Short mmCIF file of C-alpha atoms in Angstrom, two decimals:
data_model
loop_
_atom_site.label_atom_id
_atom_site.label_comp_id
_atom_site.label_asym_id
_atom_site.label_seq_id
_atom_site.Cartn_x
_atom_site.Cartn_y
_atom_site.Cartn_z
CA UNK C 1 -42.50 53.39 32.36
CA UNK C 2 -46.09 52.94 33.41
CA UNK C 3 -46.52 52.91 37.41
CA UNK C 4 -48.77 49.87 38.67
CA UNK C 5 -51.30 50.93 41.24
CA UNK C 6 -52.98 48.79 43.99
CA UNK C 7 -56.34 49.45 45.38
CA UNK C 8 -56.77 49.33 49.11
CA UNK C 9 -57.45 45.58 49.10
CA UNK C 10 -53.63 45.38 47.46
CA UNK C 11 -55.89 43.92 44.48
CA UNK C 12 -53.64 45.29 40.96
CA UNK C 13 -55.67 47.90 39.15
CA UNK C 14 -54.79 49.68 35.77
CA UNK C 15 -50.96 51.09 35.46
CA UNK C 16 -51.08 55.02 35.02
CA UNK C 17 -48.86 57.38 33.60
CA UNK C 18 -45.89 58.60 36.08
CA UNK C 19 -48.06 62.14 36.19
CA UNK C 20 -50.85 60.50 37.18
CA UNK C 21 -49.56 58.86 40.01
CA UNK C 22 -47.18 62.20 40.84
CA UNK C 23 -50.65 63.90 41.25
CA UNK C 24 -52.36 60.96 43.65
CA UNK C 25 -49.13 61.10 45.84
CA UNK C 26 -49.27 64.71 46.37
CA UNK C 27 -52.87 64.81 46.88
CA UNK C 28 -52.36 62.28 49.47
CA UNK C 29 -54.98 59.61 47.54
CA UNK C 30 -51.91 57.03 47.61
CA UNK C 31 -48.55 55.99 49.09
CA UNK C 32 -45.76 54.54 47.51
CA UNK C 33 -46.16 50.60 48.22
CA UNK C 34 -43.18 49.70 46.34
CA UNK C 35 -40.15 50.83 45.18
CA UNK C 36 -38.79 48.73 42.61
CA UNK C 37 -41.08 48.20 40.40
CA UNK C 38 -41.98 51.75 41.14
CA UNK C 39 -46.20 50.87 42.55
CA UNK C 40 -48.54 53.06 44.45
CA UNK C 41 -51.39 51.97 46.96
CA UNK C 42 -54.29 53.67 47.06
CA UNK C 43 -56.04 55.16 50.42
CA UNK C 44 -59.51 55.25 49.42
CA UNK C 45 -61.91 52.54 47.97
CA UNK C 46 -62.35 52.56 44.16
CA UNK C 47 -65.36 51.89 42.07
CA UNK C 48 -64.71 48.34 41.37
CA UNK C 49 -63.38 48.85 37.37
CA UNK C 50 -62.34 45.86 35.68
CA UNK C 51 -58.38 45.86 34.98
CA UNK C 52 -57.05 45.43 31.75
CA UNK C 53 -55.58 42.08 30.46
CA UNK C 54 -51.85 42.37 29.89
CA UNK C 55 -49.46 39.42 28.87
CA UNK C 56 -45.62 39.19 30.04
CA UNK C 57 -43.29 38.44 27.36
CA UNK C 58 -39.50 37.04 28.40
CA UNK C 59 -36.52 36.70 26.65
CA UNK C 60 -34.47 34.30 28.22
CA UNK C 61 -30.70 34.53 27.99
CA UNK C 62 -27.53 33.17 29.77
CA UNK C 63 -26.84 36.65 30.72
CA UNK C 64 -29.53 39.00 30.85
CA UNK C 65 -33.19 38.06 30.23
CA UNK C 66 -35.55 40.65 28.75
CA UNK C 67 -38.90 40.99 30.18
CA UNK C 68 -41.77 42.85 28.89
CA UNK C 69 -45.45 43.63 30.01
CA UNK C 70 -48.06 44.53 27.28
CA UNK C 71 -51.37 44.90 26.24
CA UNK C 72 -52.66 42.89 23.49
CA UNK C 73 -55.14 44.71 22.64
CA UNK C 74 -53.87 48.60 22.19
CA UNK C 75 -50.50 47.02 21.91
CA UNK C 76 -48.62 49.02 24.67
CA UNK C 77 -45.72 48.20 26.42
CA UNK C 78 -46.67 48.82 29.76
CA UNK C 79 -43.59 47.85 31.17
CA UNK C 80 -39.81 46.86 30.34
CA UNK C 81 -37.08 45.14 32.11
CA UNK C 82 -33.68 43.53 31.89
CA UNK C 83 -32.77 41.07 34.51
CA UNK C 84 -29.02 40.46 34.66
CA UNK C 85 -28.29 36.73 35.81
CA UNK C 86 -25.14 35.75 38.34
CA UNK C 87 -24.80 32.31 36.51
CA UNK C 88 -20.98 32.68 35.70
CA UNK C 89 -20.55 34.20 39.51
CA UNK C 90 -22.16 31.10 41.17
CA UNK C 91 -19.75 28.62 39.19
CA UNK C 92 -16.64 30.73 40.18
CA UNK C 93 -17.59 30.57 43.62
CA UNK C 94 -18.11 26.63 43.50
CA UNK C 95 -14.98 26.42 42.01
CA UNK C 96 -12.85 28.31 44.37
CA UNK C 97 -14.82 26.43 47.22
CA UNK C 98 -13.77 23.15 45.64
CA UNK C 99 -10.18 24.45 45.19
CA UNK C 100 -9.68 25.56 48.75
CA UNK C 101 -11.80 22.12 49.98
CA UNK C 102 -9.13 19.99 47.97
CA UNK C 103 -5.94 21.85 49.05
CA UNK C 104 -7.43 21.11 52.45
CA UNK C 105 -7.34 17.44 52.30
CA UNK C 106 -3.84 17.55 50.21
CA UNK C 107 -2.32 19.15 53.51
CA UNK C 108 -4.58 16.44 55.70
CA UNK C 109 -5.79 19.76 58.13
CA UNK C 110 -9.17 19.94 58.30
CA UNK C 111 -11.42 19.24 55.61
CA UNK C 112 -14.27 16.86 54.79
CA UNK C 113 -14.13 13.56 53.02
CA UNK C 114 -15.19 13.29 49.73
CA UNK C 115 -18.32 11.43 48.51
CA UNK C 116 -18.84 9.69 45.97
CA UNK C 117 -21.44 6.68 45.94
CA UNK C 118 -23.69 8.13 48.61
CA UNK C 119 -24.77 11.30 46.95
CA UNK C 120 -28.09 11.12 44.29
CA UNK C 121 -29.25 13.98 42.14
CA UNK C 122 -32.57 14.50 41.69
CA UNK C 123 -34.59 13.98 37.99
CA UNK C 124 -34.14 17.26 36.43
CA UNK C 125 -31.00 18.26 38.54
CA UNK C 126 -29.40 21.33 36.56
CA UNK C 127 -26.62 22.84 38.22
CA UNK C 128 -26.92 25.76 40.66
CA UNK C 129 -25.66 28.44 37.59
CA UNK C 130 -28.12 27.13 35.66
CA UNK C 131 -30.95 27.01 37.85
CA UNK C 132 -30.06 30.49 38.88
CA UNK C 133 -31.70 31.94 35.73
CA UNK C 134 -34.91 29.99 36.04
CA UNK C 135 -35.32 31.03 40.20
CA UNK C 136 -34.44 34.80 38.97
CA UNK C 137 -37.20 34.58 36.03
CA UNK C 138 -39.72 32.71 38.33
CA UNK C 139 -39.22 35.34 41.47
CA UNK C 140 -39.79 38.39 38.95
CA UNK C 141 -42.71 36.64 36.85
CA UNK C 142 -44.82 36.21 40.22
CA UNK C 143 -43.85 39.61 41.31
CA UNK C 144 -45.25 41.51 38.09
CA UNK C 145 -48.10 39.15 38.69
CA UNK C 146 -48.78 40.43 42.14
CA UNK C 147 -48.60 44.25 40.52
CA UNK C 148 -50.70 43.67 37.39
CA UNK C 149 -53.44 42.00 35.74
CA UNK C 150 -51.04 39.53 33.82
CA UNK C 151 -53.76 36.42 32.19
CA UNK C 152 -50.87 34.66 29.69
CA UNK C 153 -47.37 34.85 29.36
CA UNK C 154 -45.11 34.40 26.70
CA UNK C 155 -41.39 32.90 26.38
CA UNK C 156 -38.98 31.93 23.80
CA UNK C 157 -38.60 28.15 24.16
CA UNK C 158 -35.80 27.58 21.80
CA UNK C 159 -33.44 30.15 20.69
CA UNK C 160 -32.56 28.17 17.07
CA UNK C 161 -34.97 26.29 15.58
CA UNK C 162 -33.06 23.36 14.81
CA UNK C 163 -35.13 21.57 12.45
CA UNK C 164 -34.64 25.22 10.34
CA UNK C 165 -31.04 25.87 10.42
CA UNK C 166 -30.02 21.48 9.42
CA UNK C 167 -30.11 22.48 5.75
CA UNK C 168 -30.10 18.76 4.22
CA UNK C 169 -28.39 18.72 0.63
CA UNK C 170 -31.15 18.25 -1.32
CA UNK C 171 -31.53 20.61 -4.38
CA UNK C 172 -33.80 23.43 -3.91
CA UNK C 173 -34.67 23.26 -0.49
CA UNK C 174 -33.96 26.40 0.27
CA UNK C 175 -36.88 27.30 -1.39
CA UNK C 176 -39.53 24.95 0.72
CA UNK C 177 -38.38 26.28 4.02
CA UNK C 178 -40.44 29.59 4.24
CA UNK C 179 -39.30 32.88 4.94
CA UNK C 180 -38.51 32.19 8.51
CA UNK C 181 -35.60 30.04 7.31
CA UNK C 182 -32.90 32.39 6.73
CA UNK C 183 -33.76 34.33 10.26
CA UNK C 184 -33.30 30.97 12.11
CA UNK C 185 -29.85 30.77 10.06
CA UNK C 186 -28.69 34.43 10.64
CA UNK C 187 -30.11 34.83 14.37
CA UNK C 188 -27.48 31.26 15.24
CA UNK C 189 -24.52 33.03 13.22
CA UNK C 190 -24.75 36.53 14.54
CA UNK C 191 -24.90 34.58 18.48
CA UNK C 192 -21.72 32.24 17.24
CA UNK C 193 -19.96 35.00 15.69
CA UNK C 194 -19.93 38.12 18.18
CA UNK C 195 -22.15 39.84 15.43
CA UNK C 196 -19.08 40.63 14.03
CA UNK C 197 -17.17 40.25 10.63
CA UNK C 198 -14.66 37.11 11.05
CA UNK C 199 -12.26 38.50 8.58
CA UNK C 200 -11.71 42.26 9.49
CA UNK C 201 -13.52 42.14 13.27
CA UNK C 202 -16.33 45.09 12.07
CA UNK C 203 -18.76 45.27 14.21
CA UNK C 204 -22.06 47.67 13.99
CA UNK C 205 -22.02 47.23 10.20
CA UNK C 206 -24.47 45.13 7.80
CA UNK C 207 -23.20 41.82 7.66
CA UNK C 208 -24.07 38.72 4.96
CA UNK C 209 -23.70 35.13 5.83
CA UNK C 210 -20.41 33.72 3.74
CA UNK C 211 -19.33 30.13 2.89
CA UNK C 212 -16.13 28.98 4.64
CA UNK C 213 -15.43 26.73 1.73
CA UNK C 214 -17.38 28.08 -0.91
CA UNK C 215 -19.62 26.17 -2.99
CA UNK C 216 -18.34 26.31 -6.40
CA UNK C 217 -15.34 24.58 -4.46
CA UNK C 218 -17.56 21.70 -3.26
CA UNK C 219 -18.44 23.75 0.38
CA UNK C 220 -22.22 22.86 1.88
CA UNK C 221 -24.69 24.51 3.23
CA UNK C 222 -24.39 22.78 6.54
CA UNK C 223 -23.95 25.64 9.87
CA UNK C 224 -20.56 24.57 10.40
CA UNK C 225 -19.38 25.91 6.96
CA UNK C 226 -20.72 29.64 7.69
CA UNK C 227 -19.74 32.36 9.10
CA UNK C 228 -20.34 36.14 8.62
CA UNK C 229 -18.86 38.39 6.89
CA UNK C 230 -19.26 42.47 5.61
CA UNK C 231 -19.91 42.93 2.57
CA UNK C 232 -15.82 44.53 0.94
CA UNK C 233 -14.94 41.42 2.72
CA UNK C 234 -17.49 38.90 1.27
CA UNK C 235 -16.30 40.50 -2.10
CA UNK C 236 -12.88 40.12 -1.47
CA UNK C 237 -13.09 36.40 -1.13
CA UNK C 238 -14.93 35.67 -3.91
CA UNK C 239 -14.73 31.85 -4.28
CA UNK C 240 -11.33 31.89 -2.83
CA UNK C 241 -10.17 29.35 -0.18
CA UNK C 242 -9.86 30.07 3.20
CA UNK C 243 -6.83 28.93 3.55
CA UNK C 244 -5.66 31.07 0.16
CA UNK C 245 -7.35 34.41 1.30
CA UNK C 246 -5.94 34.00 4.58
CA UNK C 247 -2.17 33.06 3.73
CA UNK C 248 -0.94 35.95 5.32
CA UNK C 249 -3.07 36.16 8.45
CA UNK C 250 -2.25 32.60 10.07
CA UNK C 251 -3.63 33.32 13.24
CA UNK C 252 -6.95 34.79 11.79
CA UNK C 253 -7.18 31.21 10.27
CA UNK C 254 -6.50 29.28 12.85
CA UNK C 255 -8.89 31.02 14.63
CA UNK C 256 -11.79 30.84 12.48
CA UNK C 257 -11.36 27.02 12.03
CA UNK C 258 -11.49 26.65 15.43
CA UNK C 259 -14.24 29.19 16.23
CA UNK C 260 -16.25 27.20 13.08
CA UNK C 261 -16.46 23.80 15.22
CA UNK C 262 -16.48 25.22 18.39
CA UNK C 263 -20.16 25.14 20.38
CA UNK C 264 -22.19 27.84 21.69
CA UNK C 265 -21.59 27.84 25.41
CA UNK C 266 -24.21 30.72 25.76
CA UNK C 267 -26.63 29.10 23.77
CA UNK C 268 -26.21 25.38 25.20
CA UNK C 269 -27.00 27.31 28.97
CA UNK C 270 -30.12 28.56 27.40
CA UNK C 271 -31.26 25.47 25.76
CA UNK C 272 -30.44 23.60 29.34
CA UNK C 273 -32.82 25.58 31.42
CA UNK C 274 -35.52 26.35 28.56
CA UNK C 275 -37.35 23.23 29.68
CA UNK C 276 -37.26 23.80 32.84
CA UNK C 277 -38.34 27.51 32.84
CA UNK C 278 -41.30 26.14 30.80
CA UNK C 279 -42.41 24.17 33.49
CA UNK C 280 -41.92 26.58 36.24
CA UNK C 281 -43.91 29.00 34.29
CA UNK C 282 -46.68 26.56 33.50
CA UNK C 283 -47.28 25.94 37.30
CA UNK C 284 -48.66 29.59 37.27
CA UNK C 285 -51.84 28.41 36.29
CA UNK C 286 -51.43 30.75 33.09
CA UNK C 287 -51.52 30.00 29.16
CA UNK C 288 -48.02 29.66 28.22
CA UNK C 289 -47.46 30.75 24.57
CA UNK C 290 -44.05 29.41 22.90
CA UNK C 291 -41.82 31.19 20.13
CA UNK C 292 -38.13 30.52 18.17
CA UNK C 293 -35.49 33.28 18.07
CA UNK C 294 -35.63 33.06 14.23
CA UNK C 295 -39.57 34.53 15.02
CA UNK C 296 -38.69 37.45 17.74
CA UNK C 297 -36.13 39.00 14.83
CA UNK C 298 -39.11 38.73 12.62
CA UNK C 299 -41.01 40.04 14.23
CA UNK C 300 -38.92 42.99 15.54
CA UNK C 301 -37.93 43.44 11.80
CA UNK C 302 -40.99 43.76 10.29
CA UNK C 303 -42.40 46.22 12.89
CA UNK C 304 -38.98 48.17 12.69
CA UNK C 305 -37.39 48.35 16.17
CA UNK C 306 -34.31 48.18 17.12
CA UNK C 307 -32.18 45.75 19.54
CA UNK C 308 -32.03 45.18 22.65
CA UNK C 309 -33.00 42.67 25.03
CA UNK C 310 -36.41 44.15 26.19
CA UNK C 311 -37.77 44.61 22.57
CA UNK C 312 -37.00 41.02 21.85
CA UNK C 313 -38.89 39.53 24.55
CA UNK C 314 -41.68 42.12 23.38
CA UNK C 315 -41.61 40.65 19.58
CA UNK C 316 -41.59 36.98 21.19
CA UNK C 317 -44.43 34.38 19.76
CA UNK C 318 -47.35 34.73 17.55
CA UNK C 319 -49.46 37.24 19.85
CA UNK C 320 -46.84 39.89 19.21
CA UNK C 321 -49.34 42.83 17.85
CA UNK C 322 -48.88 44.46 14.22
CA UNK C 323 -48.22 47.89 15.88
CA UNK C 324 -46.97 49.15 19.31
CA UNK C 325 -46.35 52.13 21.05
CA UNK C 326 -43.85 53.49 24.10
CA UNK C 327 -40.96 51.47 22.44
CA UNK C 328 -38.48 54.29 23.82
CA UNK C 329 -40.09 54.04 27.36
CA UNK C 330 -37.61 53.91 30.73
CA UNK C 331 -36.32 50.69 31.28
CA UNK C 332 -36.13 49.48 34.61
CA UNK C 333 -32.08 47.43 34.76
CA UNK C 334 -32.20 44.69 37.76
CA UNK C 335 -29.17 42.88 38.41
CA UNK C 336 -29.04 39.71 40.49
CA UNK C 337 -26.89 40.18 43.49
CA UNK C 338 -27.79 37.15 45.82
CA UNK C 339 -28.32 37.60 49.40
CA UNK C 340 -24.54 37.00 50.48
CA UNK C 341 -22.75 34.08 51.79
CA UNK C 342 -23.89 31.21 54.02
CA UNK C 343 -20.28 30.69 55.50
CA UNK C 344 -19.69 32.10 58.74
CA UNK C 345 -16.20 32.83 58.48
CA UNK C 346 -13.93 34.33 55.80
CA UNK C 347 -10.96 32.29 54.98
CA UNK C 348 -7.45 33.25 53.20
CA UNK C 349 -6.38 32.19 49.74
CA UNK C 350 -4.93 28.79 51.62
CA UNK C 351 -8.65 28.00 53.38
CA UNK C 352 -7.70 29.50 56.71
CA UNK C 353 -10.01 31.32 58.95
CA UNK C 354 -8.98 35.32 58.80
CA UNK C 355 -12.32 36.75 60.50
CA UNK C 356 -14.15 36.30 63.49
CA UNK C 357 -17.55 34.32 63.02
CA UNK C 358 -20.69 36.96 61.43
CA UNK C 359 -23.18 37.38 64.14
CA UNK C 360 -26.51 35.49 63.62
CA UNK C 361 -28.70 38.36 63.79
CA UNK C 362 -28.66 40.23 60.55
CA UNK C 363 -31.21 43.44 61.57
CA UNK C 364 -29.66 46.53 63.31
CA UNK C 365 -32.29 48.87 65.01
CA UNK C 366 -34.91 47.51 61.98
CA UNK C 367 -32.22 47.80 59.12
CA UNK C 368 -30.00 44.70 57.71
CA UNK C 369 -26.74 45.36 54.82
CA UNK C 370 -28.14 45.81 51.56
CA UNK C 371 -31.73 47.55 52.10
CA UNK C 372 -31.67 50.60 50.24
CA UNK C 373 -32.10 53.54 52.86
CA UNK C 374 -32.61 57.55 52.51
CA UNK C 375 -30.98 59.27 55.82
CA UNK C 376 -31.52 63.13 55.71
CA UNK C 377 -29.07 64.24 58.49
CA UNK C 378 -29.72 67.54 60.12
CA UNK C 379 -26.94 68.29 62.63
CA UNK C 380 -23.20 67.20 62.50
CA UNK C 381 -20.03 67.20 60.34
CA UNK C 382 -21.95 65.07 57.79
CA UNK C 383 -24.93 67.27 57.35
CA UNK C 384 -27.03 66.45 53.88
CA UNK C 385 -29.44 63.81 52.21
CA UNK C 386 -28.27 60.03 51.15
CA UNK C 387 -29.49 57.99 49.15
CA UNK C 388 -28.12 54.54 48.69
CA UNK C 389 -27.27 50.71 49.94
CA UNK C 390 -26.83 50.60 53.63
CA UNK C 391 -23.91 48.59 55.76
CA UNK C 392 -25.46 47.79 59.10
CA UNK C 393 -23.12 47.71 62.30
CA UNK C 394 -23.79 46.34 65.79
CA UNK C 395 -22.94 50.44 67.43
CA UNK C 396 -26.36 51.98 65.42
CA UNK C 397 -23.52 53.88 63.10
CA UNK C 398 -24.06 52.88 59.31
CA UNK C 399 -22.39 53.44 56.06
CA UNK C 400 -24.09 54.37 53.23
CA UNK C 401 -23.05 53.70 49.90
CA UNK C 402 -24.47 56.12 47.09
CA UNK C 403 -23.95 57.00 43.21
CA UNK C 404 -20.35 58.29 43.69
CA UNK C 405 -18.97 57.53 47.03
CA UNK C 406 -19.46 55.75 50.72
CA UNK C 407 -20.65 57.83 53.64
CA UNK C 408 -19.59 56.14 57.06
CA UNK C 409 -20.83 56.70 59.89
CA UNK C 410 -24.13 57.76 59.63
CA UNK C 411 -26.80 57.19 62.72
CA UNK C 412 -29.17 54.82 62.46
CA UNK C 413 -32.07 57.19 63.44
CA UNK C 414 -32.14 59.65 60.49
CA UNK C 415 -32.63 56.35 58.34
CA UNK C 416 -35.54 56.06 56.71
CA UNK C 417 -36.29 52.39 54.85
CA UNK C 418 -36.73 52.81 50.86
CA UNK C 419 -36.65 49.43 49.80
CA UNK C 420 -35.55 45.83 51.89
CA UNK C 421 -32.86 43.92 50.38
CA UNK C 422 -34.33 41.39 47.95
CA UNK C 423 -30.80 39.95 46.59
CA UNK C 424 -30.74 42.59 43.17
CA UNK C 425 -29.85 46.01 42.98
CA UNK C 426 -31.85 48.20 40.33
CA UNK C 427 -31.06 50.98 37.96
CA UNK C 428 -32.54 52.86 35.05
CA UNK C 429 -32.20 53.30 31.35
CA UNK C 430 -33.85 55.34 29.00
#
């Protein structure tokens, strides 16, 4: 991936190639301002040049979000990133606090009262899972913003296009919808069906869209009657009924009339923030351009890339350019974390205290648990380099966590600060 360089005013400049910047670091032009995304300061005034335009594309998901930087122009992807959301971790956390809150009061130890009437939520509440998403896509689209000439950004409002996929029975329609029509269809099946085959569980194969109760049998073309299917499969059915091809597989029926009405929990988390995020992103100041799902896979089909999260949000709205380069480029994996717990004291599985209270003060001799720390240690039993997360204690002697296994007790003086916690830990992907 590109490396995003600040001039000396910390005023974003063009991103270089990684042996561009290699050469300004050695050379002692620049010093590395940031290490995730990777950025570079420079030490000596520039000619004032005027930075490119670029435009940041996103993805959003319930899970991971893709995020993509590019220029409209040349149509390079400057830069690539998946952000993995904690939604489902925040619930299960509310949940078990709720639990242990409620066993509380059904012993009548010490607990809270509930409340009901005196509590208000706020127009446009969303729940902290959901909100989660929109806070992780809002802290990331202000950081790229601080590293790079972004001037528009780009998001996919809806993932379905409903209006698309509501097939009404009217004879020929299919034929007035355009060729976007069948990519809204397909993109909601594939997402509903695991982008697998419902009758033999295939996965990684081509796959057609297949009538539940076929159509010479009186079956509609409504979303609820479709499902996917490979193609021996498809051909094995025929015009059969479900309930005929599947005698002998009871529990493959049962489950596939079940999956057929059941809703997209994914989907329905994405369509519950969209609004939201669209907001957030329009306080920016920025032009905010809007795209369907059905139109990222048309995109990324007709330009011939492959899937993954990144390349979607780079094939997302109209401004997606004809051609584009670096589409196997590093891609930069960041994973919400969150910046720990509020509560002072670990309980037990029963809601009883089973730790002394956490000290106030999170810094140790200018380091706090989670900043990501290289100690080169020169004397001692534990003589070497580390590289990794850092576990502050109170005595000056750390643990270090790297790729393969925990160091402990490492001084605090042949630390040497990488990057501060920020509540996500990073990784790479080629």
């Amino acid at each position: 991936m590109s490396v995003f360089v600040l001039d000396t005013n910390k005023k974003p400049q063009n991103p270089v190639h990684p042996a561009k910047a290699r050469l300004l670091l050695t050379e002692g032009k620049a010093a590395v301002f940031r290490q995730f995304p990777f950025t570079i300061i420079l030490k000596e005034k520039v000619l004032d040049v005027a930075s490119n335009p670029l435009r940041i594309k996103i993805d959003p998901g319930s899970r991971e979000t893709g995020i993509a930087v590019i220029n409209d122009d040349s149509g390079e992807i400057v830069f690539a990133m998946e952000l993995r959301h904690r939604g489902q971790q925040i619930k299960n956390n509310l949940e078990s606090r709720r639990a242990i809150r409620r066993s509380r009061r059904n012993r009548k130890t010490r607990y809270r009262k509930p409340r009901f009437d005196n509590r208000t939520r706020a127009e446009g509440w969303l729940p902290p899972s959901l909100k989660s998403r929109v806070h992780n896509i809002e802290t990331w689209v202000k950081r790229l913003c601080r590293f790079c000439n972004i001037q528009a950004i780009s998001m996919e409002l809806v993932r379905f296009d409903m209006q698309k996929i509501q097939n009404p029975e009217i004879s020929g329609v299919e034929y007035q919808q355009g060729e976007l029509m069948g990519y809204e269809v397909r993109e909601y099946l594939l997402e509903k069906w695991d982008r697998t085959c419902a009758y033999c569980g295939k996965t990684d194969i081509p796959l057609e869209i297949e009538h539940i109760v076929p159509k010479s049998k009186g079956g509609s073309n409504r979303i609820s009657n479709l499902t996917l299917a490979c193609t021996a499969c498809n051909r094995k059915k025929g015009n059969k009924p479900l309930e005929l091809f599947l005698s002998r597989k009871p529990g493959l029926l049962k489950r596939i009339q079940k999956q057929s009405r059941v809703p997209l929990k994914d989907a329905g988390a994405v369509n519950a923030t969209r609004w939201d995020l669209f907001r957030t992103l329009k306080k920016t100041g920025l032009p905010v351009e809007t795209g369907s799902g059905g139109l990222t896979k048309f995109n990324r089909t007709t330009r011939g890339l492959h899937k993954t999260h990144w390349l979607d949000a780079a094939c997302v709205g109209e401004s997606t350019p004809e051609k584009m380069f670096q589409v196997d480029k590093t891609v930069l994996i960041v994973k919400a974390d969150g910046h720990g717990s509020r509560q002072m004291c670990r309980v037990n599985k029963f809601g009883f205290p089973r730790t002394t209270a956490k000290s106030t003060e999170k810094k140790v001799k200018g380091f706090q648990t989670g900043d990501i720390v290289k100690a080169v240690v020169t004397s001692g039993k534990k003589v070497g380099t580390y590289t990794g997360r850092v576990a502050v204690r109170k005595s000056g002697s750390f643990n270090i966590k790297t790729v393969d296994k925990t160091v402990q007790g490492i001084s605090w003086k042949y630390c040497r600060l990488l990057h501060a916690s920020d509540g996500y830990s990073y990784n790479t992907t080629c």
